[in-house]
CSV table of C-alpha atoms and ligand atoms in Angstrom, one decimal:
chain,number,residue,atom,x,y,z
A,9,MET,CA,-32.7,-20.2,9.1
A,10,SER,CA,-33.6,-24.0,10.3
A,11,ARG,CA,-31.9,-25.6,12.5
A,12,ILE,CA,-30.5,-27.8,10.2
A,13,MET,CA,-29.6,-24.9,7.9
A,14,GLU,CA,-27.6,-23.1,11.3
A,15,GLU,CA,-25.5,-26.6,12.1
A,16,GLN,CA,-24.4,-26.4,8.1
A,17,VAL,CA,-23.7,-22.9,9.0
A,18,LEU,CA,-21.5,-24.0,11.9
A,19,LEU,CA,-20.2,-26.8,9.9
A,20,PHE,CA,-19.0,-25.6,7.3
A,21,GLY,CA,-18.6,-21.4,8.3
A,22,GLU,CA,-20.4,-20.1,5.4
A,23,ASP,CA,-24.3,-20.0,4.6
A,24,VAL,CA,-24.9,-20.9,1.4
A,25,ASN,CA,-28.1,-19.0,1.7
A,26,TYR,CA,-26.4,-15.5,2.5
A,27,ASP,CA,-26.5,-13.4,-0.8
A,28,ARG,CA,-24.4,-10.4,0.6
A,29,ALA,CA,-24.6,-8.2,-2.5
A,30,LYS,CA,-29.0,-8.1,-2.2
A,31,GLU,CA,-28.6,-7.6,1.9
A,32,VAL,CA,-26.6,-4.4,0.4
A,33,LYS,CA,-28.3,-3.2,-2.0
A,34,GLU,CA,-31.6,-3.4,-0.4
A,35,PHE,CA,-30.3,-1.4,2.5
A,36,ASP,CA,-28.6,0.8,-0.2
A,37,GLU,CA,-32.0,1.9,-1.6
A,38,THR,CA,-33.2,2.1,2.1
A,39,LYS,CA,-31.2,5.8,1.8
A,40,ALA,CA,-31.7,5.8,5.4
A,41,GLY,CA,-27.8,4.8,6.5
A,42,VAL,CA,-27.3,3.1,9.6
A,43,LYS,CA,-28.5,6.1,11.5
A,44,GLY,CA,-31.5,4.3,9.4
A,45,LEU,CA,-31.6,0.9,10.9
A,46,LEU,CA,-30.8,2.4,14.8
A,47,ASP,CA,-33.6,4.2,14.7
A,48,SER,CA,-35.7,1.2,13.0
A,49,GLY,CA,-34.7,-0.4,16.5
A,50,ILE,CA,-32.4,-3.0,15.4
A,51,VAL,CA,-31.0,-4.9,18.4
A,52,LYS,CA,-28.5,-6.9,16.5
A,53,LEU,CA,-25.9,-5.9,13.8
A,54,PRO,CA,-27.5,-7.1,10.1
A,55,ARG,CA,-24.4,-9.5,8.5
A,56,ILE,CA,-23.3,-7.4,5.9
A,57,PHE,CA,-21.5,-4.9,8.7
A,58,ILE,CA,-19.7,-7.8,10.8
A,59,HIS,CA,-16.1,-8.1,10.0
A,60,PRO,CA,-13.9,-11.2,9.8
A,61,LYS,CA,-13.2,-12.0,13.6
A,62,GLU,CA,-8.9,-11.7,12.4
A,63,SER,CA,-9.3,-8.0,11.9
A,64,LEU,CA,-11.8,-6.5,14.7
A,65,PRO,CA,-10.0,-4.4,17.3
A,66,LYS,CA,-7.9,-6.7,20.3
A,67,TYR,CA,-7.5,-4.2,23.1
A,68,ASP,CA,-4.1,-3.4,23.6
A,69,ALA,CA,-4.0,-1.3,26.7
A,70,THR,CA,-0.6,-0.8,26.9
A,71,SER,CA,-0.4,1.9,23.6
A,72,SER,CA,-2.1,4.6,24.3
A,73,CYS,CA,-0.2,5.2,28.0
A,74,LEU,CA,3.2,4.0,26.0
A,75,PHE,CA,2.7,6.7,22.8
A,76,HIS,CA,0.9,9.9,22.2
A,77,VAL,CA,0.4,11.2,19.0
A,78,PRO,CA,2.2,15.0,19.2
A,79,VAL,CA,0.1,17.7,19.8
A,80,ILE,CA,2.0,21.2,17.9
A,81,ASP,CA,0.5,24.4,19.7
A,82,PHE,CA,0.7,26.9,16.7
A,83,THR,CA,0.9,29.5,19.0
A,84,GLY,CA,3.5,32.3,17.3
A,85,TYR,CA,3.9,30.3,14.0
A,86,GLU,CA,4.0,33.8,12.2
A,87,LYS,CA,7.1,34.9,14.3
A,88,CYS,CA,9.1,34.0,17.3
A,89,ARG,CA,8.3,30.2,17.3
A,90,ARG,CA,7.6,29.5,13.9
A,91,LEU,CA,11.2,27.2,13.2
A,92,GLU,CA,10.3,25.4,16.5
A,93,ILE,CA,7.0,24.6,15.1
A,94,ILE,CA,8.3,23.7,11.7
A,95,ASN,CA,10.7,20.8,13.3
A,96,GLU,CA,8.0,20.0,15.6
A,97,ILE,CA,5.9,19.4,12.3
A,98,LYS,CA,8.8,17.7,10.5
A,99,GLU,CA,9.9,15.3,13.3
A,100,ALA,CA,5.9,13.9,13.8
A,101,SER,CA,5.5,13.5,9.7
A,102,GLU,CA,8.8,11.8,9.2
A,103,THR,CA,7.9,9.2,12.3
A,104,TRP,CA,3.0,9.5,13.0
A,105,GLY,CA,2.2,10.9,10.1
A,106,PHE,CA,0.0,12.7,12.1
A,107,PHE,CA,-0.4,15.5,14.9
A,108,GLN,CA,-2.6,17.6,16.6
A,109,MET,CA,-2.7,21.6,16.3
A,110,VAL,CA,-4.3,24.1,19.0
A,111,ASN,CA,-4.0,27.3,18.6
A,112,HIS,CA,-3.9,27.5,14.7
A,113,GLY,CA,-6.4,30.2,14.4
A,114,VAL,CA,-9.8,28.9,13.9
A,115,PRO,CA,-11.9,29.9,16.2
A,116,VAL,CA,-13.3,27.3,18.2
A,117,CYS,CA,-17.0,28.4,17.9
A,118,VAL,CA,-17.0,27.6,14.3
A,119,MET,CA,-15.2,24.2,15.0
A,120,ASP,CA,-18.3,23.5,17.0
A,121,GLU,CA,-21.1,24.4,15.0
A,122,MET,CA,-19.8,22.9,12.4
A,123,LEU,CA,-20.1,19.5,14.5
A,124,LYS,CA,-22.9,20.3,15.7
A,125,VAL,CA,-25.2,21.3,11.9
A,126,ILE,CA,-23.4,17.3,10.8
A,127,LYS,CA,-25.3,16.4,13.5
A,128,VAL,CA,-28.2,18.0,13.1
A,129,PHE,CA,-28.3,16.9,9.2
A,130,HIS,CA,-27.8,13.2,10.0
A,131,GLU,CA,-30.8,13.5,12.7
A,132,GLN,CA,-33.4,14.6,10.4
A,133,PRO,CA,-36.2,12.4,9.3
A,134,ARG,CA,-35.7,10.0,6.4
A,135,GLU,CA,-37.8,11.7,3.7
A,136,VAL,CA,-35.7,15.2,4.1
A,137,LYS,CA,-32.7,13.3,4.1
A,138,LYS,CA,-33.4,11.2,1.0
A,139,GLU,CA,-32.8,13.7,-1.6
A,140,TRP,CA,-29.2,13.9,-0.8
A,141,TYR,CA,-28.2,10.4,-1.0
A,142,SER,CA,-26.1,9.0,-4.1
A,143,ARG,CA,-23.5,7.3,-4.9
A,144,ASP,CA,-22.7,9.3,-8.3
A,145,HIS,CA,-19.2,11.1,-8.0
A,146,LYS,CA,-20.2,13.8,-10.1
A,147,MET,CA,-22.6,15.2,-8.0
A,148,LYS,CA,-20.8,17.7,-5.7
A,149,VAL,CA,-23.0,17.6,-2.3
A,150,ARG,CA,-24.1,14.2,-1.2
A,151,TYR,CA,-24.9,12.1,1.6
A,152,PHE,CA,-24.0,8.1,1.5
A,153,CYS,CA,-23.7,5.3,3.7
A,154,ASN,CA,-19.6,3.8,3.2
A,155,GLY,CA,-18.7,4.8,0.2
A,156,ASP,CA,-17.4,1.7,-0.5
A,157,LEU,CA,-20.4,-0.5,0.3
A,158,LEU,CA,-20.5,-1.9,-3.1
A,159,VAL,CA,-17.0,-3.1,-3.4
A,160,ALA,CA,-16.0,-3.5,0.7
A,161,LYS,CA,-16.4,-7.1,1.6
A,162,ALA,CA,-17.8,-5.3,5.5
A,163,ALA,CA,-19.4,-2.4,5.8
A,164,ASN,CA,-19.1,0.2,8.3
A,165,TRP,CA,-21.2,1.3,11.4
A,166,ARG,CA,-20.9,5.2,9.4
A,167,ASP,CA,-22.9,7.9,7.3
A,168,THR,CA,-21.3,10.6,5.6
A,169,ILE,CA,-22.1,13.9,4.3
A,170,MET,CA,-20.2,15.0,1.4
A,171,PHE,CA,-18.6,17.9,-0.1
A,172,ASP,CA,-16.6,18.3,-3.1
A,173,PHE,CA,-14.5,21.2,-4.4
A,174,GLN,CA,-12.2,19.4,-6.7
A,175,ASP,CA,-13.5,21.8,-9.6
A,176,GLY,CA,-13.6,24.8,-7.8
A,177,PRO,CA,-15.5,26.8,-5.2
A,178,LEU,CA,-19.1,25.1,-4.9
A,179,ASP,CA,-22.7,27.4,-4.7
A,180,PRO,CA,-23.3,27.2,-1.1
A,181,GLN,CA,-27.5,27.7,-2.2
A,182,GLY,CA,-26.8,24.1,-3.3
A,183,TYR,CA,-25.9,23.0,0.4
A,184,PRO,CA,-28.8,21.4,2.6
A,185,LEU,CA,-30.1,24.4,4.3
A,186,VAL,CA,-29.6,23.3,8.0
A,187,CYS,CA,-25.9,23.5,7.6
A,188,ARG,CA,-25.2,25.7,4.4
A,189,GLU,CA,-24.2,28.7,7.5
A,190,ALA,CA,-21.6,27.3,9.5
A,191,VAL,CA,-20.2,24.7,6.5
A,192,ASN,CA,-19.6,28.4,4.4
A,193,LYS,CA,-17.9,29.6,7.4
A,194,TYR,CA,-16.1,26.6,8.3
A,195,MET,CA,-14.7,26.2,5.1
A,196,GLU,CA,-13.8,29.7,4.7
A,197,HIS,CA,-11.2,29.2,7.8
A,198,ILE,CA,-10.2,25.7,7.0
A,199,LEU,CA,-8.9,27.3,3.4
A,200,LYS,CA,-7.1,29.9,5.6
A,201,LEU,CA,-5.2,26.9,7.3
A,202,LYS,CA,-4.3,25.1,4.5
A,203,GLU,CA,-2.3,27.8,3.2
A,204,LEU,CA,-1.1,28.2,6.6
A,205,LEU,CA,0.4,24.3,6.6
A,206,SER,CA,0.7,24.5,3.0
A,207,GLU,CA,4.0,26.8,4.0
A,208,LEU,CA,4.6,25.4,7.0
A,209,MET,CA,4.8,21.7,5.2
A,210,SER,CA,6.7,23.1,2.6
A,211,GLU,CA,9.3,24.1,5.0
A,212,ALA,CA,9.0,21.2,7.4
A,213,LEU,CA,10.6,18.9,3.7
A,214,GLY,CA,13.2,21.6,3.5
A,215,LEU,CA,11.6,23.4,0.8
A,216,LYS,CA,10.8,26.7,0.2
A,217,LYS,CA,7.6,28.2,2.0
A,218,ASP,CA,5.7,28.4,-1.3
A,219,TYR,CA,7.1,24.8,-3.0
A,220,LEU,CA,3.7,23.0,-2.5
A,221,THR,CA,1.5,26.0,-3.4
A,222,ASN,CA,3.3,26.4,-7.1
A,223,ILE,CA,3.2,23.1,-7.9
A,224,GLU,CA,-0.6,22.6,-6.9
A,225,CYS,CA,-0.1,19.6,-4.7
A,226,MET,CA,-2.8,21.5,-2.4
A,227,LYS,CA,-4.9,22.7,-4.9
A,228,SER,CA,-8.9,21.3,-4.1
A,229,GLU,CA,-10.7,19.7,-1.1
A,230,THR,CA,-13.4,17.7,-0.7
A,231,VAL,CA,-15.0,17.6,2.8
A,232,VAL,CA,-16.5,14.4,4.3
A,233,CYS,CA,-18.7,14.7,7.4
A,234,HIS,CA,-18.8,11.6,9.5
A,235,TYR,CA,-21.7,10.7,11.5
A,236,TYR,CA,-20.9,7.3,13.4
A,237,PRO,CA,-24.0,6.3,15.5
A,238,VAL,CA,-24.2,4.8,18.6
A,239,CYS,CA,-23.5,0.7,17.5
A,240,PRO,CA,-25.7,-2.0,19.1
A,241,GLU,CA,-22.7,-4.5,18.9
A,242,PRO,CA,-19.6,-2.5,18.8
A,243,ASP,CA,-17.3,-5.3,19.4
A,244,LEU,CA,-18.3,-6.9,15.4
A,245,THR,CA,-17.4,-3.7,13.1
A,246,PHE,CA,-15.9,-0.4,12.5
A,247,GLY,CA,-17.3,3.1,12.1
A,248,THR,CA,-14.0,3.6,9.8
A,249,THR,CA,-11.8,0.4,8.5
A,250,LYS,CA,-8.1,0.5,8.3
A,251,HIS,CA,-7.1,2.6,5.5
A,252,SER,CA,-4.6,5.8,4.8
A,253,ASP,CA,-5.7,9.0,3.2
A,254,PRO,CA,-5.3,9.1,-0.8
A,255,SER,CA,-5.2,12.9,0.0
A,256,SER,CA,-2.2,15.0,-0.2
A,257,LEU,CA,-2.8,16.0,3.3
A,258,THR,CA,-5.9,15.8,5.5
A,259,ILE,CA,-7.3,18.2,8.4
A,260,LEU,CA,-9.5,16.4,10.7
A,261,LEU,CA,-12.3,17.9,13.4
A,262,GLN,CA,-13.1,15.3,15.5
A,263,ASP,CA,-15.7,15.6,18.6
A,264,THR,CA,-14.8,15.0,21.9
A,265,ILE,CA,-16.2,11.0,22.1
A,266,GLY,CA,-13.2,9.6,20.9
A,267,GLY,CA,-12.5,6.0,18.9
A,268,LEU,CA,-10.2,7.2,16.0
A,269,GLN,CA,-6.7,5.2,16.0
A,270,VAL,CA,-3.7,5.3,14.1
A,271,LEU,CA,-1.0,2.7,13.7
A,272,HIS,CA,1.9,3.5,15.3
A,273,GLN,CA,4.8,0.9,15.7
A,274,ASN,CA,3.0,-2.0,14.8
A,275,ARG,CA,0.2,-0.7,17.5
A,276,TRP,CA,-2.8,1.1,17.6
A,277,VAL,CA,-2.5,4.6,19.7
A,278,ASN,CA,-5.5,6.7,20.7
A,279,VAL,CA,-6.1,10.2,19.0
A,280,ASN,CA,-7.0,12.2,22.2
A,281,PRO,CA,-9.7,14.3,21.3
A,282,ILE,CA,-8.9,16.9,22.4
A,283,HIS,CA,-11.3,20.2,22.6
A,284,GLY,CA,-10.8,23.2,20.0
A,285,ALA,CA,-7.5,20.8,18.3
A,286,PHE,CA,-7.1,19.5,14.6
A,287,VAL,CA,-6.0,16.5,13.8
A,288,ALA,CA,-3.7,16.3,10.6
A,289,ASN,CA,-2.5,13.6,8.6
A,290,ILE,CA,-0.4,13.5,5.5
A,291,GLY,CA,-1.9,11.1,3.0
A,292,ASP,CA,-0.4,8.5,0.3
A,293,PHE,CA,0.3,11.6,-2.3
A,294,MET,CA,2.8,13.5,0.2
A,295,GLN,CA,4.5,10.3,1.0
A,296,LEU,CA,4.7,9.5,-2.9
A,297,ILE,CA,6.6,13.0,-4.0
A,298,SER,CA,8.3,13.5,-1.2
A,299,ASN,CA,9.6,9.9,-1.9
A,300,ASP,CA,8.6,8.7,1.5
A,301,LYS,CA,10.1,10.9,3.9
A,302,PHE,CA,6.4,11.7,5.2
A,303,LYS,CA,4.8,8.9,6.3
A,304,SER,CA,0.8,8.2,5.4
A,305,VAL,CA,-0.1,6.2,8.3
A,306,GLU,CA,-3.0,3.5,8.8
A,307,HIS,CA,-5.4,4.9,10.6
A,308,ARG,CA,-9.4,3.7,11.9
A,309,VAL,CA,-12.3,4.5,13.9
A,310,VAL,CA,-13.3,1.8,16.1
A,311,ALA,CA,-17.2,1.3,16.7
A,312,GLY,CA,-18.5,2.6,20.0
A,313,SER,CA,-21.1,2.1,22.2
A,314,VAL,CA,-21.6,5.7,23.2
A,315,GLY,CA,-22.3,8.7,20.9
A,316,PRO,CA,-23.3,9.7,18.2
A,317,ARG,CA,-19.7,10.9,17.3
A,318,ALA,CA,-19.1,13.7,14.4
A,319,SER,CA,-16.0,14.0,12.8
A,320,VAL,CA,-15.6,16.1,9.8
A,321,ALA,CA,-12.6,15.3,7.1
A,322,CYS,CA,-10.8,17.8,4.7
A,323,HIS,CA,-9.0,15.8,2.1
A,324,VAL,CA,-6.5,18.1,0.2
A,325,TYR,CA,-5.8,16.7,-2.9
A,326,PRO,CA,-3.6,17.7,-5.8
A,327,ASN,CA,-4.3,19.3,-9.2
A,328,ALA,CA,-6.1,16.4,-11.0
A,329,PHE,CA,-4.7,17.2,-14.3
A,330,GLN,CA,-1.2,17.4,-13.5
A,331,LYS,CA,1.0,14.8,-13.3
A,332,TYR,CA,3.6,13.8,-10.3
A,333,ARG,CA,6.2,12.0,-9.0
A,334,PRO,CA,9.0,12.2,-5.8
A,335,ILE,CA,10.2,15.8,-6.0
A,336,GLU,CA,13.8,15.8,-7.3
A,337,GLU,CA,14.6,17.2,-3.7
A,338,PHE,CA,14.6,13.5,-2.0
A,339,THR,CA,15.9,11.9,-5.2
A,340,SER,CA,19.5,10.8,-5.7
A,341,ASP,CA,21.5,8.3,-7.5
A,342,GLU,CA,21.7,6.2,-3.4
A,343,ASN,CA,18.3,7.3,-2.8
A,344,PRO,CA,16.5,6.7,-6.4
A,345,ALA,CA,12.5,7.5,-7.2
A,346,LYS,CA,10.5,5.0,-5.6
A,347,TYR,CA,8.1,5.6,-7.4
A,348,ARG,CA,6.3,5.8,-11.1
A,349,GLU,CA,4.6,9.2,-12.1
A,350,THR,CA,0.9,9.6,-11.6
A,351,ASN,CA,-1.7,12.0,-11.1
A,352,ILE,CA,-4.4,11.8,-8.5
A,353,THR,CA,-7.3,10.9,-10.3
A,354,GLU,CA,-5.5,7.7,-11.9
A,355,TYR,CA,-4.4,7.4,-7.8
A,356,LEU,CA,-8.0,7.3,-6.9
A,357,THR,CA,-9.8,5.1,-9.5
A,358,HIS,CA,-7.1,2.4,-8.0
A,359,PHE,CA,-8.1,3.4,-5.0
A,360,ARG,CA,-11.7,3.7,-5.5
A,361,SER,CA,-11.9,0.5,-7.2
A,362,LYS,CA,-10.3,-1.7,-3.7
A,363,GLY,CA,-12.6,0.1,-0.9
A,364,LEU,CA,-11.1,0.4,2.2
A,365,ASP,CA,-10.6,-2.5,3.8
A,366,GLY,CA,-6.6,-2.5,4.7
A,367,TYR,CA,-5.4,-2.0,1.1
A,368,LYS,CA,-2.9,-0.8,0.5
A,369,ALA,CA,-3.2,1.7,-2.5
A,370,LEU,CA,0.6,3.0,-2.6
A,371,PRO,CA,2.9,0.0,-3.1
A,372,TYR,CA,0.6,-0.5,-6.4
A,373,PHE,CA,2.5,2.8,-7.6
A,374,ARG,CA,6.3,1.7,-6.9
A,375,LEU,CA,8.9,1.2,-8.8
B,10,OGA,C1,-11.2,9.9,6.9
B,10,OGA,C2,-10.9,9.6,7.8
B,10,OGA,C3,-11.5,9.5,10.8
B,10,OGA,C4,-12.8,10.4,11.4
B,10,OGA,O1,-12.0,10.9,6.7
B,10,OGA,O2,-10.4,9.8,5.9
B,10,OGA,O3,-10.4,8.7,8.5
B,10,OGA,O4,-12.2,10.2,12.8
B,10,OGA,N1,-12.0,9.6,9.3
B,10,OGA,O5,-13.7,10.2,10.8
B,11,NI,NI1,-8.8,8.9,6.8
């Protein structure tokens, strides 16, 4: 850029020669993700990743001292501590929309192995990864950089490999070889944990334990495995912009690097990594059917100068062909239904049309 043009940029705050769509397309076509950019030796962040100043994190040292995301010990969930655990889930889901789970029954070695192979996948040579790169929602296993790259105003410093179980189980032969065994094993355990959470959440809502399973609210999963490489200028971007999940529930595994934050009482609070723990968070769809009893809360991942960071988010979705509305038990003359009837397909179509970017999809469905 010439000096004069640079001055124009300073004067008018906008570069007339900046064709964002073109730069996004060129980057997408490399199929190498942000890991590819880092490997190419960049030291400055390409501008498609730079977020507007007003949305960038302002470090608030007090929040994480004042508040702590509830940690729930699942020991004794079958009998002696069940009621206590249900109460803790209820309290956390109503106030935080987030909680961490320890002693949940999934072997730590299965969790560690999953995080390891996700890193291995993303650290393969570009030529190997490239064949999995796709934005086609019909592909059940695919790798991409930012699901909303083409619609969002600013991109995030994150790559993802996704496994979509919406239409039922997948043939493990269709997974990349490096992660085949670990993903398979991980899913075996996560499905059991999902069934358990379905029971405990039903009871936390004051319903019969098989309620959420019977209405097929926890029917299928999409598993997104994120890779956040070290970021050359972490103060200018995000790992994941603030958003709430469109799912019924999300079961998240994060490694020990940190960076996940949740909005609580208008402050960003760190979800401190605990080795061997899962994070659970209420999704928009659960908030909708519970008529706002359980809260789907905004969260984000800050970009870091240490890493890479890996995480695995299992988004649990309702039956795609069924319509849902706030459950009768949560509506009355004094507290009428707050949302109109919808299904997850319609919900996701609306959600995806906006990109993460802090947009809230739920109010669009409010009566
Ligand atoms: C998500 C998400 C957080 C993380 O996938 O919806 O919020 O720690 N992930 O990667
Ligand atoms: Ni999320």
